[in-house]
mmCIF file of C-alpha atoms in Angstrom:
data_model
loop_
_atom_site.group_PDB
_atom_site.id
_atom_site.type_symbol
_atom_site.label_atom_id
_atom_site.label_comp_id
_atom_site.label_asym_id
_atom_site.label_seq_id
_atom_site.Cartn_x
_atom_site.Cartn_y
_atom_site.Cartn_z
ATOM 1 C CA UNK Z 1 -115.491 100.666 127.402
ATOM 2 C CA UNK Z 2 -118.216 98.329 128.566
ATOM 3 C CA UNK Z 3 -120.646 101.148 129.297
ATOM 4 C CA UNK Z 4 -120.494 102.298 125.679
ATOM 5 C CA UNK Z 5 -121.145 98.853 124.181
ATOM 6 C CA UNK Z 6 -117.570 98.230 123.072
ATOM 7 C CA UNK Z 7 -115.654 95.099 124.016
ATOM 8 C CA UNK Z 8 -112.277 96.714 124.583
ATOM 9 C CA UNK Z 9 -110.004 96.439 127.586
ATOM 10 C CA UNK Z 10 -111.659 97.440 130.854
ATOM 11 C CA UNK Z 11 -109.364 99.784 132.800
ATOM 12 C CA UNK Z 12 -109.531 98.275 136.285
ATOM 13 C CA UNK Z 13 -108.038 100.334 139.035
ATOM 14 C CA UNK Z 14 -104.819 99.012 140.435
ATOM 15 C CA UNK Z 15 -105.944 98.221 143.963
ATOM 16 C CA UNK Z 16 -106.215 95.146 146.158
ATOM 17 C CA UNK Z 17 -110.010 95.197 146.249
ATOM 18 C CA UNK Z 18 -110.197 95.442 142.447
ATOM 19 C CA UNK Z 19 -107.868 92.465 142.052
ATOM 20 C CA UNK Z 20 -110.002 90.476 144.488
ATOM 21 C CA UNK Z 21 -113.234 91.419 142.698
ATOM 22 C CA UNK Z 22 -111.863 91.173 139.145
ATOM 23 C CA UNK Z 23 -113.631 87.875 138.276
ATOM 24 C CA UNK Z 24 -116.932 89.307 139.508
ATOM 25 C CA UNK Z 25 -116.534 92.650 137.734
ATOM 26 C CA UNK Z 26 -116.435 91.209 134.236
ATOM 27 C CA UNK Z 27 -117.452 87.606 134.665
ATOM 28 C CA UNK Z 28 -120.584 85.522 134.936
ATOM 29 C CA UNK Z 29 -122.079 87.083 137.999
ATOM 30 C CA UNK Z 30 -124.386 89.861 139.034
ATOM 31 C CA UNK Z 31 -122.504 92.765 140.492
ATOM 32 C CA UNK Z 32 -123.846 95.280 142.970
ATOM 33 C CA UNK Z 33 -122.127 98.579 143.585
ATOM 34 C CA UNK Z 34 -122.853 100.754 146.587
ATOM 35 C CA UNK Z 35 -121.688 104.317 146.249
ATOM 36 C CA UNK Z 36 -121.344 106.088 149.558
ATOM 37 C CA UNK Z 37 -121.637 109.841 149.817
ATOM 38 C CA UNK Z 38 -120.739 112.309 152.490
ATOM 39 C CA UNK Z 39 -122.795 115.423 153.253
ATOM 40 C CA UNK Z 40 -119.720 117.420 154.341
ATOM 41 C CA UNK Z 41 -118.287 120.197 152.224
ATOM 42 C CA UNK Z 42 -114.774 118.769 152.458
ATOM 43 C CA UNK Z 43 -115.856 115.456 150.846
ATOM 44 C CA UNK Z 44 -117.817 117.047 148.010
ATOM 45 C CA UNK Z 45 -115.281 116.086 145.300
ATOM 46 C CA UNK Z 46 -115.050 112.481 146.542
ATOM 47 C CA UNK Z 47 -118.851 112.234 146.603
ATOM 48 C CA UNK Z 48 -119.060 113.663 143.073
ATOM 49 C CA UNK Z 49 -116.475 111.132 141.825
ATOM 50 C CA UNK Z 50 -118.441 108.334 143.515
ATOM 51 C CA UNK Z 51 -121.587 109.450 141.695
ATOM 52 C CA UNK Z 52 -119.704 109.591 138.356
ATOM 53 C CA UNK Z 53 -118.358 106.099 138.949
ATOM 54 C CA UNK Z 54 -121.848 104.870 139.871
ATOM 55 C CA UNK Z 55 -123.260 106.385 136.688
ATOM 56 C CA UNK Z 56 -120.513 104.717 134.661
ATOM 57 C CA UNK Z 57 -120.907 101.353 136.410
ATOM 58 C CA UNK Z 58 -124.684 101.437 135.915
ATOM 59 C CA UNK Z 59 -124.225 101.292 132.120
ATOM 60 C CA UNK Z 60 -121.882 98.277 132.184
ATOM 61 C CA UNK Z 61 -123.466 95.050 130.946
ATOM 62 C CA UNK Z 62 -122.031 91.566 131.291
ATOM 63 C CA UNK Z 63 -122.504 88.789 128.808
ATOM 64 C CA UNK Z 64 -123.429 85.890 131.000
ATOM 65 C CA UNK Z 65 -122.703 82.366 129.831
ATOM 66 C CA UNK Z 66 -123.271 79.172 131.695
ATOM 67 C CA UNK Z 67 -120.210 77.204 132.721
ATOM 68 C CA UNK Z 68 -120.787 73.652 131.658
ATOM 69 C CA UNK Z 69 -119.372 70.613 133.325
ATOM 70 C CA UNK Z 70 -119.264 67.640 131.059
ATOM 71 C CA UNK Z 71 -118.748 64.054 132.056
ATOM 72 C CA UNK Z 72 -116.784 61.640 129.851
ATOM 73 C CA UNK Z 73 -119.804 60.631 127.740
ATOM 74 C CA UNK Z 74 -120.704 64.270 127.085
ATOM 75 C CA UNK Z 75 -117.100 65.104 126.167
ATOM 76 C CA UNK Z 76 -116.916 62.137 123.785
ATOM 77 C CA UNK Z 77 -120.232 63.172 122.178
ATOM 78 C CA UNK Z 78 -119.016 66.772 121.884
ATOM 79 C CA UNK Z 79 -115.696 65.778 120.313
ATOM 80 C CA UNK Z 80 -117.358 63.324 117.936
ATOM 81 C CA UNK Z 81 -119.584 66.172 116.768
ATOM 82 C CA UNK Z 82 -116.536 68.382 116.266
ATOM 83 C CA UNK Z 83 -114.805 65.622 114.297
ATOM 84 C CA UNK Z 84 -117.867 65.160 112.066
ATOM 85 C CA UNK Z 85 -118.013 68.926 111.417
ATOM 86 C CA UNK Z 86 -114.306 69.052 110.615
ATOM 87 C CA UNK Z 87 -114.622 66.097 108.232
ATOM 88 C CA UNK Z 88 -117.486 67.881 106.449
ATOM 89 C CA UNK Z 89 -115.373 71.012 106.108
ATOM 90 C CA UNK Z 90 -112.410 68.994 104.803
ATOM 91 C CA UNK Z 91 -114.666 67.200 102.297
ATOM 92 C CA UNK Z 92 -116.156 70.495 101.156
ATOM 93 C CA UNK Z 93 -112.683 71.974 100.762
ATOM 94 C CA UNK Z 94 -111.438 68.891 98.864
ATOM 95 C CA UNK Z 95 -114.472 69.070 96.562
ATOM 96 C CA UNK Z 96 -113.818 72.748 95.859
ATOM 97 C CA UNK Z 97 -110.196 71.918 94.982
ATOM 98 C CA UNK Z 98 -111.339 69.170 92.592
ATOM 99 C CA UNK Z 99 -113.814 71.544 90.977
ATOM 100 C CA UNK Z 100 -111.083 74.155 90.708
ATOM 101 C CA UNK Z 101 -108.702 71.681 89.027
ATOM 102 C CA UNK Z 102 -111.495 70.467 86.741
ATOM 103 C CA UNK Z 103 -112.310 74.049 85.846
ATOM 104 C CA UNK Z 104 -108.640 74.737 85.086
ATOM 105 C CA UNK Z 105 -108.498 71.695 82.806
ATOM 106 C CA UNK Z 106 -111.726 72.734 81.077
ATOM 107 C CA UNK Z 107 -110.412 76.282 80.635
ATOM 108 C CA UNK Z 108 -107.191 74.963 79.147
ATOM 109 C CA UNK Z 109 -109.150 72.764 76.735
ATOM 110 C CA UNK Z 110 -111.397 75.690 75.795
ATOM 111 C CA UNK Z 111 -108.354 77.886 75.148
ATOM 112 C CA UNK Z 112 -106.902 75.222 72.807
ATOM 113 C CA UNK Z 113 -110.235 74.897 70.990
ATOM 114 C CA UNK Z 114 -110.492 78.681 70.724
ATOM 115 C CA UNK Z 115 -107.000 78.859 69.231
ATOM 116 C CA UNK Z 116 -107.878 76.110 66.719
ATOM 117 C CA UNK Z 117 -111.097 77.896 65.793
ATOM 118 C CA UNK Z 118 -109.242 81.192 65.283
ATOM 119 C CA UNK Z 119 -106.735 79.441 63.008
ATOM 120 C CA UNK Z 120 -109.596 77.889 61.013
ATOM 121 C CA UNK Z 121 -111.272 81.282 60.795
ATOM 122 C CA UNK Z 122 -108.119 82.789 59.336
ATOM 123 C CA UNK Z 123 -107.955 79.994 56.741
ATOM 124 C CA UNK Z 124 -111.619 80.592 55.827
ATOM 125 C CA UNK Z 125 -111.043 84.356 55.568
ATOM 126 C CA UNK Z 126 -108.170 83.756 53.144
ATOM 127 C CA UNK Z 127 -110.338 81.368 51.097
ATOM 128 C CA UNK Z 128 -113.149 83.950 51.083
ATOM 129 C CA UNK Z 129 -110.761 86.662 49.890
ATOM 130 C CA UNK Z 130 -109.496 84.356 47.117
ATOM 131 C CA UNK Z 131 -113.069 83.540 46.055
ATOM 132 C CA UNK Z 132 -114.020 87.231 46.064
ATOM 133 C CA UNK Z 133 -110.961 87.964 43.905
ATOM 134 C CA UNK Z 134 -112.038 85.233 41.441
ATOM 135 C CA UNK Z 135 -115.610 86.574 41.395
ATOM 136 C CA UNK Z 136 -114.303 90.061 40.560
ATOM 137 C CA UNK Z 137 -112.134 88.579 37.791
ATOM 138 C CA UNK Z 138 -115.113 86.628 36.382
ATOM 139 C CA UNK Z 139 -117.282 89.774 36.457
ATOM 140 C CA UNK Z 140 -114.645 91.635 34.474
ATOM 141 C CA UNK Z 141 -114.442 88.786 31.963
ATOM 142 C CA UNK Z 142 -118.240 88.662 31.634
ATOM 143 C CA UNK Z 143 -118.423 92.420 31.258
ATOM 144 C CA UNK Z 144 -115.743 92.380 28.547
ATOM 145 C CA UNK Z 145 -117.494 89.498 26.786
ATOM 146 C CA UNK Z 146 -120.788 91.402 26.798
ATOM 147 C CA UNK Z 147 -119.059 94.504 25.439
ATOM 148 C CA UNK Z 148 -117.493 92.414 22.677
ATOM 149 C CA UNK Z 149 -120.845 90.854 21.767
ATOM 150 C CA UNK Z 150 -122.469 94.257 21.596
ATOM 151 C CA UNK Z 151 -119.608 95.482 19.356
ATOM 152 C CA UNK Z 152 -119.891 92.508 17.037
ATOM 153 C CA UNK Z 153 -123.611 92.913 16.713
ATOM 154 C CA UNK Z 154 -123.183 96.275 15.041
#
């Protein structure tokens, strides 16, 4: 409710006076409530309810805004400003789409390059394995040759 700082529906009573005062109760106006009380014992409950309502109504705050009346020049100026803002937003959106498409194209190109690089890496790994196999073979040959030289020297 309005007295608790929330902007939910205000439960107006269904009465003629409430319907008449409805624009003033939640609109751009200052509202004054007068709660009347009766000193008699028979009206105690009505007086208590009036005080509760007064306490509730005291916490209600209105957000006042000025009603503006614009002539044709002011309306044209206002709408031109709106058009300029909308064009900026459209341009910004169009730019973000272009960047997005450019980024997609760049990502696609990077994926192709990455795939090519991985293929080249595999080729180089195979070459490295072949070279390591040859090196091992040459070491064995050298070792055997050294053993043969040592045996011949005896």
